[in-house]
PDB file of C-alpha atoms and ligand atoms in Angstrom:
ATOM      1  CA  MET O   1      62.295  55.520 165.993  1.00 34.00           C
ATOM      2  CA  ARG O   2      65.790  55.266 164.578  1.00 37.00           C
ATOM      3  CA  GLY O   3      65.834  51.670 163.380  1.00 38.00           C
ATOM      4  CA  GLY O   4      67.420  50.468 160.151  1.00 40.00           C
ATOM      5  CA  THR O   5      64.038  50.020 158.507  1.00 40.00           C
ATOM      6  CA  LYS O   6      63.185  53.687 158.885  1.00 47.00           C
ATOM      7  CA  VAL O   7      66.489  54.756 157.340  1.00 44.00           C
ATOM      8  CA  SER O   8      65.858  52.470 154.386  1.00 64.00           C
ATOM      9  CA  VAL O   9      62.425  53.948 153.840  1.00 62.00           C
ATOM     10  CA  GLU O  10      63.967  57.432 153.867  1.00 68.00           C
ATOM     11  CA  THR O  11      66.593  56.361 151.366  1.00 75.00           C
ATOM     12  CA  GLN O  12      63.902  54.980 149.143  1.00 76.00           C
ATOM     13  CA  GLY O  13      62.044  58.297 149.440  1.00 78.00           C
ATOM     14  CA  VAL O  14      65.140  60.285 148.440  1.00 81.00           C
ATOM     15  CA  ARG O  15      65.603  58.099 145.370  1.00 83.00           C
ATOM     16  CA  ILE O  16      61.956  58.484 144.405  1.00 85.00           C
ATOM     17  CA  VAL O  17      62.002  62.286 144.730  1.00 85.00           C
ATOM     18  CA  HIS O  18      65.184  62.382 142.637  1.00 87.00           C
ATOM     19  CA  ARG O  19      63.522  60.232 140.006  1.00 90.00           C
ATOM     20  CA  VAL O  20      60.430  62.437 139.880  1.00 92.00           C
ATOM     21  CA  LEU O  21      62.579  65.564 139.762  1.00 92.00           C
ATOM     22  CA  ARG O  22      64.429  64.250 136.709  1.00 94.00           C
ATOM     23  CA  ARG O  23      61.066  63.771 134.990  1.00 96.00           C
ATOM     24  CA  VAL O  24      60.108  67.346 135.982  1.00 95.00           C
ATOM     25  CA  PHE O  25      63.241  68.679 134.253  1.00 96.00           C
ATOM     26  CA  ARG O  26      62.434  66.684 131.130  1.00 97.00           C
ATOM     27  CA  ARG O  27      58.838  67.963 131.123  1.00 97.00           C
ATOM     28  CA  GLU O  28      59.519  71.610 131.894  1.00 97.00           C
ATOM     29  CA  SER O  29      62.390  71.968 129.411  1.00 98.00           C
ATOM     30  CA  ARG O  30      60.073  70.663 126.673  1.00 98.00           C
ATOM     31  CA  LEU O  31      57.144  72.857 127.737  1.00 97.00           C
ATOM     32  CA  LEU O  32      59.319  75.972 127.929  1.00 98.00           C
ATOM     33  CA  MET O  33      60.434  75.417 124.343  1.00 98.00           C
ATOM     34  CA  GLU O  34      56.856  74.981 123.108  1.00 98.00           C
ATOM     35  CA  LEU O  35      55.412  77.866 125.147  1.00 98.00           C
ATOM     36  CA  VAL O  36      58.115  80.390 124.201  1.00 98.00           C
ATOM     37  CA  ALA O  37      57.824  79.434 120.504  1.00 98.00           C
ATOM     38  CA  ALA O  38      54.091  80.306 120.621  1.00 98.00           C
ATOM     39  CA  VAL O  39      54.524  83.870 121.988  1.00 98.00           C
ATOM     40  CA  ARG O  40      53.504  86.599 119.524  1.00 98.00           C
ATOM     41  CA  PRO O  41      56.099  89.319 118.863  1.00 98.00           C
ATOM     42  CA  GLY O  42      55.468  92.281 121.167  1.00 98.00           C
ATOM     43  CA  ASP O  43      53.556  90.306 123.808  1.00 98.00           C
ATOM     44  CA  THR O  44      55.736  91.479 126.692  1.00 98.00           C
ATOM     45  CA  ALA O  45      53.265  90.341 129.351  1.00 97.00           C
ATOM     46  CA  ARG O  46      53.485  86.751 128.144  1.00 98.00           C
ATOM     47  CA  ALA O  47      57.258  86.976 127.730  1.00 98.00           C
ATOM     48  CA  GLY O  48      57.499  88.210 131.338  1.00 98.00           C
ATOM     49  CA  VAL O  49      55.472  85.257 132.666  1.00 97.00           C
ATOM     50  CA  LEU O  50      57.592  82.724 130.787  1.00 98.00           C
ATOM     51  CA  ALA O  51      60.852  84.460 131.706  1.00 98.00           C
ATOM     52  CA  GLY O  52      59.818  84.180 135.372  1.00 96.00           C
ATOM     53  CA  HIS O  53      59.006  80.509 134.912  1.00 96.00           C
ATOM     54  CA  PHE O  54      62.345  79.899 133.208  1.00 97.00           C
ATOM     55  CA  ARG O  55      64.122  81.442 136.224  1.00 96.00           C
ATOM     56  CA  LEU O  56      62.315  79.057 138.588  1.00 93.00           C
ATOM     57  CA  TYR O  57      63.264  76.125 136.368  1.00 95.00           C
ATOM     58  CA  ARG O  58      66.877  77.287 136.247  1.00 95.00           C
ATOM     59  CA  LEU O  59      66.957  77.731 140.033  1.00 92.00           C
ATOM     60  CA  ALA O  60      65.676  74.195 140.610  1.00 92.00           C
ATOM     61  CA  LEU O  61      68.121  72.669 138.127  1.00 94.00           C
ATOM     62  CA  ARG O  62      71.066  74.633 139.517  1.00 93.00           C
ATOM     63  CA  ARG O  63      70.258  73.642 143.117  1.00 91.00           C
ATOM     64  CA  HIS O  64      69.886  70.032 142.054  1.00 92.00           C
ATOM     65  CA  HIS O  65      73.237  69.993 140.279  1.00 94.00           C
ATOM     66  CA  GLN O  66      75.006  71.827 143.112  1.00 94.00           C
ATOM     67  CA  GLY O  67      73.718  69.187 145.535  1.00 92.00           C
ATOM     68  CA  GLN O  68      75.102  66.419 143.341  1.00 93.00           C
ATOM     69  CA  ASP O  69      78.409  68.259 142.803  1.00 95.00           C
ATOM     70  CA  GLU O  70      78.931  68.626 146.551  1.00 94.00           C
ATOM     71  CA  LEU O  71      77.372  65.452 147.975  1.00 93.00           C
ATOM     72  CA  LEU O  72      77.617  62.785 145.282  1.00 93.00           C
ATOM     73  CA  TRP O  73      80.819  63.133 143.295  1.00 95.00           C
ATOM     74  CA  PRO O  74      83.316  63.435 146.219  1.00 94.00           C
ATOM     75  CA  PRO O  75      82.265  60.247 148.092  1.00 94.00           C
ATOM     76  CA  LEU O  76      81.915  58.304 144.843  1.00 95.00           C
ATOM     77  CA  LEU O  77      85.310  59.389 143.520  1.00 94.00           C
ATOM     78  CA  ALA O  78      86.862  58.342 146.821  1.00 94.00           C
ATOM     79  CA  ARG O  79      85.419  54.817 146.509  1.00 93.00           C
ATOM     80  CA  VAL O  80      85.089  53.830 142.877  1.00 91.00           C
ATOM     81  CA  ASP O  81      88.070  52.643 140.948  1.00 87.00           C
ATOM     82  CA  LEU O  82      87.415  51.521 137.392  1.00 85.00           C
ATOM     83  CA  GLU O  83      84.178  53.505 137.269  1.00 91.00           C
ATOM     84  CA  ALA O  84      85.778  56.884 138.065  1.00 95.00           C
ATOM     85  CA  ASP O  85      85.353  57.851 134.414  1.00 96.00           C
ATOM     86  CA  VAL O  86      81.557  57.706 134.882  1.00 96.00           C
ATOM     87  CA  VAL O  87      81.700  60.249 137.727  1.00 96.00           C
ATOM     88  CA  LEU O  88      84.093  62.498 135.807  1.00 96.00           C
ATOM     89  CA  ARG O  89      81.777  62.324 132.809  1.00 97.00           C
ATOM     90  CA  MET O  90      78.846  63.454 135.019  1.00 97.00           C
ATOM     91  CA  GLN O  91      80.903  66.421 136.238  1.00 97.00           C
ATOM     92  CA  ALA O  92      81.741  67.409 132.666  1.00 98.00           C
ATOM     93  CA  GLN O  93      78.073  67.113 131.661  1.00 98.00           C
ATOM     94  CA  HIS O  94      77.039  69.374 134.555  1.00 98.00           C
ATOM     95  CA  GLU O  95      79.508  71.966 133.293  1.00 98.00           C
ATOM     96  CA  ARG O  96      78.059  71.733 129.787  1.00 98.00           C
ATOM     97  CA  VAL O  97      74.522  72.155 131.175  1.00 98.00           C
ATOM     98  CA  ALA O  98      75.711  75.240 133.116  1.00 98.00           C
ATOM     99  CA  VAL O  99      77.083  76.748 129.881  1.00 98.00           C
ATOM    100  CA  THR O 100      73.697  76.301 128.163  1.00 98.00           C
ATOM    101  CA  LEU O 101      71.941  77.904 131.153  1.00 98.00           C
ATOM    102  CA  ALA O 102      74.281  80.921 131.052  1.00 98.00           C
ATOM    103  CA  ARG O 103      73.512  81.335 127.348  1.00 98.00           C
ATOM    104  CA  LEU O 104      69.806  81.104 128.148  1.00 98.00           C
ATOM    105  CA  ASP O 105      70.071  83.745 130.890  1.00 98.00           C
ATOM    106  CA  ALA O 106      71.340  86.243 128.337  1.00 98.00           C
ATOM    107  CA  ALA O 107      68.871  85.197 125.622  1.00 98.00           C
ATOM    108  CA  VAL O 108      65.842  85.344 127.940  1.00 98.00           C
ATOM    109  CA  ALA O 109      66.834  88.779 129.290  1.00 98.00           C
ATOM    110  CA  ALA O 110      67.196  90.122 125.728  1.00 98.00           C
ATOM    111  CA  TRP O 111      63.791  88.695 124.706  1.00 98.00           C
ATOM    112  CA  GLU O 112      61.884  89.722 127.829  1.00 97.00           C
ATOM    113  CA  ALA O 113      62.462  93.458 127.293  1.00 93.00           C
ATOM    114  CA  ALA O 114      60.453  93.891 124.070  1.00 96.00           C
ATOM    115  CA  ALA O 115      59.386  90.326 123.189  1.00 98.00           C
ATOM    116  CA  GLY O 116      60.890  90.639 119.705  1.00 98.00           C
ATOM    117  CA  GLY O 117      60.424  87.776 117.234  1.00 98.00           C
ATOM    118  CA  ASP O 118      64.145  87.342 116.517  1.00 98.00           C
ATOM    119  CA  GLU O 119      64.979  87.346 120.232  1.00 98.00           C
ATOM    120  CA  ARG O 120      62.229  84.778 120.827  1.00 98.00           C
ATOM    121  CA  ASP O 121      63.719  82.500 118.157  1.00 98.00           C
ATOM    122  CA  THR O 122      67.130  82.847 119.805  1.00 98.00           C
ATOM    123  CA  VAL O 123      65.600  81.732 123.126  1.00 98.00           C
ATOM    124  CA  VAL O 124      63.917  78.746 121.462  1.00 98.00           C
ATOM    125  CA  ALA O 125      67.193  77.697 119.789  1.00 98.00           C
ATOM    126  CA  ALA O 126      69.037  78.057 123.130  1.00 98.00           C
ATOM    127  CA  LEU O 127      66.333  76.008 124.890  1.00 98.00           C
ATOM    128  CA  CYS O 128      66.643  73.327 122.213  1.00 98.00           C
ATOM    129  CA  ASP O 129      70.434  73.121 122.707  1.00 98.00           C
ATOM    130  CA  HIS O 130      70.013  73.136 126.485  1.00 98.00           C
ATOM    131  CA  ARG O 131      67.478  70.325 126.342  1.00 98.00           C
ATOM    132  CA  ALA O 132      69.697  68.165 124.129  1.00 98.00           C
ATOM    133  CA  VAL O 133      72.607  68.491 126.578  1.00 98.00           C
ATOM    134  CA  LEU O 134      70.337  67.980 129.592  1.00 98.00           C
ATOM    135  CA  LEU O 135      68.626  64.844 128.246  1.00 98.00           C
ATOM    136  CA  GLU O 136      71.943  63.289 127.288  1.00 98.00           C
ATOM    137  CA  HIS O 137      73.058  63.877 130.884  1.00 97.00           C
ATOM    138  CA  LEU O 138      69.854  62.595 132.511  1.00 96.00           C
ATOM    139  CA  ASP O 139      69.854  59.441 130.369  1.00 96.00           C
ATOM    140  CA  ASP O 140      73.505  58.777 131.184  1.00 96.00           C
ATOM    141  CA  GLU O 141      72.969  59.520 134.876  1.00 94.00           C
ATOM    142  CA  GLU O 142      70.095  57.060 135.075  1.00 93.00           C
ATOM    143  CA  ALA O 143      71.915  54.306 133.184  1.00 94.00           C
ATOM    144  CA  ALA O 144      75.473  54.624 134.503  1.00 94.00           C
ATOM    145  CA  LEU O 145      75.609  56.754 137.644  1.00 93.00           C
ATOM    146  CA  LEU O 146      72.611  55.632 139.697  1.00 91.00           C
ATOM    147  CA  PRO O 147      73.752  52.001 139.937  1.00 90.00           C
ATOM    148  CA  LEU O 148      77.077  53.288 141.316  1.00 92.00           C
ATOM    149  CA  ALA O 149      75.326  55.541 143.835  1.00 91.00           C
ATOM    150  CA  ALA O 150      73.116  52.652 144.951  1.00 89.00           C
ATOM    151  CA  ARG O 151      76.196  50.506 145.480  1.00 91.00           C
ATOM    152  CA  TYR O 152      78.573  52.947 147.136  1.00 92.00           C
ATOM    153  CA  LEU O 153      76.595  55.593 149.070  1.00 91.00           C
ATOM    154  CA  THR O 154      75.899  55.063 152.760  1.00 91.00           C
ATOM    155  CA  GLU O 155      72.470  55.541 154.343  1.00 88.00           C
ATOM    156  CA  ARG O 156      73.801  58.684 156.004  1.00 90.00           C
ATOM    157  CA  GLU O 157      74.916  60.113 152.664  1.00 90.00           C
ATOM    158  CA  TRP O 158      71.508  59.392 151.166  1.00 87.00           C
ATOM    159  CA  ALA O 159      69.960  61.227 154.136  1.00 85.00           C
ATOM    160  CA  CYS O 160      72.205  64.283 153.486  1.00 88.00           C
ATOM    161  CA  LEU O 161      71.201  64.229 149.836  1.00 86.00           C
ATOM    162  CA  GLY O 162      67.564  64.059 150.937  1.00 82.00           C
ATOM    163  CA  GLU O 163      67.907  67.064 153.245  1.00 83.00           C
ATOM    164  CA  ARG O 164      69.507  69.058 150.442  1.00 85.00           C
ATOM    165  CA  LEU O 165      66.784  67.928 148.088  1.00 81.00           C
ATOM    166  CA  VAL O 166      63.983  69.059 150.404  1.00 76.00           C
ATOM    167  CA  ALA O 167      65.708  72.415 151.028  1.00 79.00           C
ATOM    168  CA  GLY O 168      66.051  72.837 147.265  1.00 79.00           C
ATOM    169  CA  LEU O 169      62.315  72.328 146.755  1.00 76.00           C
ATOM    170  CA  ALA O 170      61.378  75.140 149.159  1.00 70.00           C
ATOM    171  CA  GLY O 171      58.550  77.170 147.656  1.00 75.00           C
ATOM    172  CA  PRO O 172      55.243  76.007 146.196  1.00 77.00           C
ATOM    173  CA  ALA O 173      56.330  76.210 142.539  1.00 84.00           C
ATOM    174  CA  LEU O 174      59.091  73.621 142.832  1.00 85.00           C
ATOM    175  CA  PHE O 175      57.313  71.379 145.299  1.00 88.00           C
ATOM    176  CA  GLY O 176      54.144  71.570 143.201  1.00 93.00           C
ATOM    177  CA  ALA O 177      56.075  70.665 140.060  1.00 92.00           C
ATOM    178  CA  VAL O 178      57.288  67.486 141.737  1.00 91.00           C
ATOM    179  CA  LEU O 179      53.824  66.530 143.010  1.00 93.00           C
ATOM    180  CA  GLU O 180      52.286  67.173 139.586  1.00 94.00           C
ATOM    181  CA  GLU O 181      54.731  64.789 137.959  1.00 95.00           C
ATOM    182  CA  ALA O 182      54.523  62.119 140.663  1.00 95.00           C
ATOM    183  CA  SER O 183      52.355  59.023 140.284  1.00 95.00           C
ATOM    184  CA  PRO O 184      49.682  58.583 143.002  1.00 95.00           C
ATOM    185  CA  ALA O 185      51.959  56.192 144.929  1.00 92.00           C
ATOM    186  CA  GLU O 186      54.963  58.533 144.621  1.00 91.00           C
ATOM    187  CA  ARG O 187      52.813  61.524 145.635  1.00 92.00           C
ATOM    188  CA  ALA O 188      51.547  59.741 148.739  1.00 90.00           C
ATOM    189  CA  LEU O 189      55.103  58.864 149.731  1.00 86.00           C
ATOM    190  CA  VAL O 190      56.371  62.441 149.236  1.00 84.00           C
ATOM    191  CA  LEU O 191      53.478  63.940 151.223  1.00 87.00           C
ATOM    192  CA  ARG O 192      53.883  61.360 153.997  1.00 85.00           C
ATOM    193  CA  GLY O 193      57.489  62.513 154.356  1.00 79.00           C
ATOM    194  CA  LEU O 194      56.380  66.058 155.250  1.00 81.00           C
ATOM    195  CA  PRO O 195      55.720  67.146 158.838  1.00 84.00           C
ATOM    196  CA  ALA O 196      51.943  67.373 159.445  1.00 90.00           C
ATOM    197  CA  ALA O 197      52.012  71.185 159.708  1.00 91.00           C
ATOM    198  CA  ALA O 198      53.865  71.527 156.395  1.00 87.00           C
ATOM    199  CA  ARG O 199      51.323  69.224 154.756  1.00 90.00           C
ATOM    200  CA  VAL O 200      48.483  71.500 155.921  1.00 92.00           C
ATOM    201  CA  VAL O 201      50.325  74.579 154.607  1.00 91.00           C
ATOM    202  CA  TRP O 202      50.734  72.842 151.269  1.00 91.00           C
ATOM    203  CA  TYR O 203      47.021  71.982 150.968  1.00 93.00           C
ATOM    204  CA  VAL O 204      45.761  75.367 152.195  1.00 94.00           C
ATOM    205  CA  ALA O 205      48.218  77.766 150.560  1.00 93.00           C
ATOM    206  CA  GLY O 206      50.830  76.019 148.417  1.00 92.00           C
ATOM    207  CA  ARG O 207      48.587  73.968 146.176  1.00 94.00           C
ATOM    208  CA  PRO O 208      46.286  76.848 145.118  1.00 95.00           C
ATOM    209  CA  ARG O 209      49.322  79.050 144.501  1.00 94.00           C
ATOM    210  CA  TYR O 210      50.919  76.384 142.331  1.00 94.00           C
ATOM    211  CA  ALA O 211      47.663  75.950 140.396  1.00 95.00           C
ATOM    212  CA  ARG O 212      47.493  79.720 139.719  1.00 95.00           C
ATOM    213  CA  HIS O 213      51.138  79.802 138.641  1.00 94.00           C
ATOM    214  CA  ILE O 214      50.685  76.913 136.236  1.00 95.00           C
ATOM    215  CA  ARG O 215      47.498  78.373 134.737  1.00 96.00           C
ATOM    216  CA  ARG O 216      49.395  81.595 133.967  1.00 96.00           C
ATOM    217  CA  VAL O 217      52.406  79.761 132.545  1.00 96.00           C
ATOM    218  CA  ARG O 218      50.548  77.276 130.358  1.00 94.00           C
ATOM    219  CA  GLY O 219      47.964  79.840 129.240  1.00 85.00           C
TER     220      GLY O 219
HETATM  221 FE1  LIG B   1      73.100  65.383 137.380  1.00 86.43          FE
END
C-alpha cells in the first residue's frame, strides 16, 4: 500500500516520535543532574554507571541534532524567506549545545576516575549549564521551528527524517527511553510502526534489558 493516507500516517508518526524524544531529553537531563549530585565521594561504581548513562544520553542527543542539521536546515533554508533567521538561530543553538556536551565529556571523564566530590560538583554545574541551553533550544524549536517544518517539508522529507530517527534509536536503551516517556496512545503508535519481528525482539529481550539498565541508573 503506497497511498497518500499511509504516507500521512507515517509523517504523523515521525512527528510524534520527535515530540516524545524531546520530552526524553528534558527528563534525562534533569535526572542526570539529580542522580550525579547524590553520588557520595569515592563511590566509583556509581560514578561509572552514571557516566555510562550520560554517554548514551549524549549519543542520542548528538544523533538527533545531526539528523536535524543534515535533513531539516538545508531544505528549510532553501524555501523560507523571512523566517530564515529562525533556522539560523536553531543552527546556532545546536552549536551551543555541542559546546556544553564537549565540556561535559571532559568533566565526566575527570569525575569517573576517582569519583571525587569537587569533580562531581563540576559535572553537576556543567549539566546545569547544558540543561539551560538545551531547554532554551527545545522551547524555541517547538514554538518557532516546528510550524515552519510542518509548512515547508514534503512527505518524502518527513519519511527521510523518520528513517534517520529510527536508525538513531537503535539499541534498547534509547528505544526504551522513548517508550517510557510515551503516553499509551503514543506507545501503541510507535510499536505499531515496528516490523512484527522487531516488536517480538523488543518484548523478549529489549524491554527486560532496558528495565535492568534503568534500575541500575536510578538506584
Ligand atoms: Fe534541535
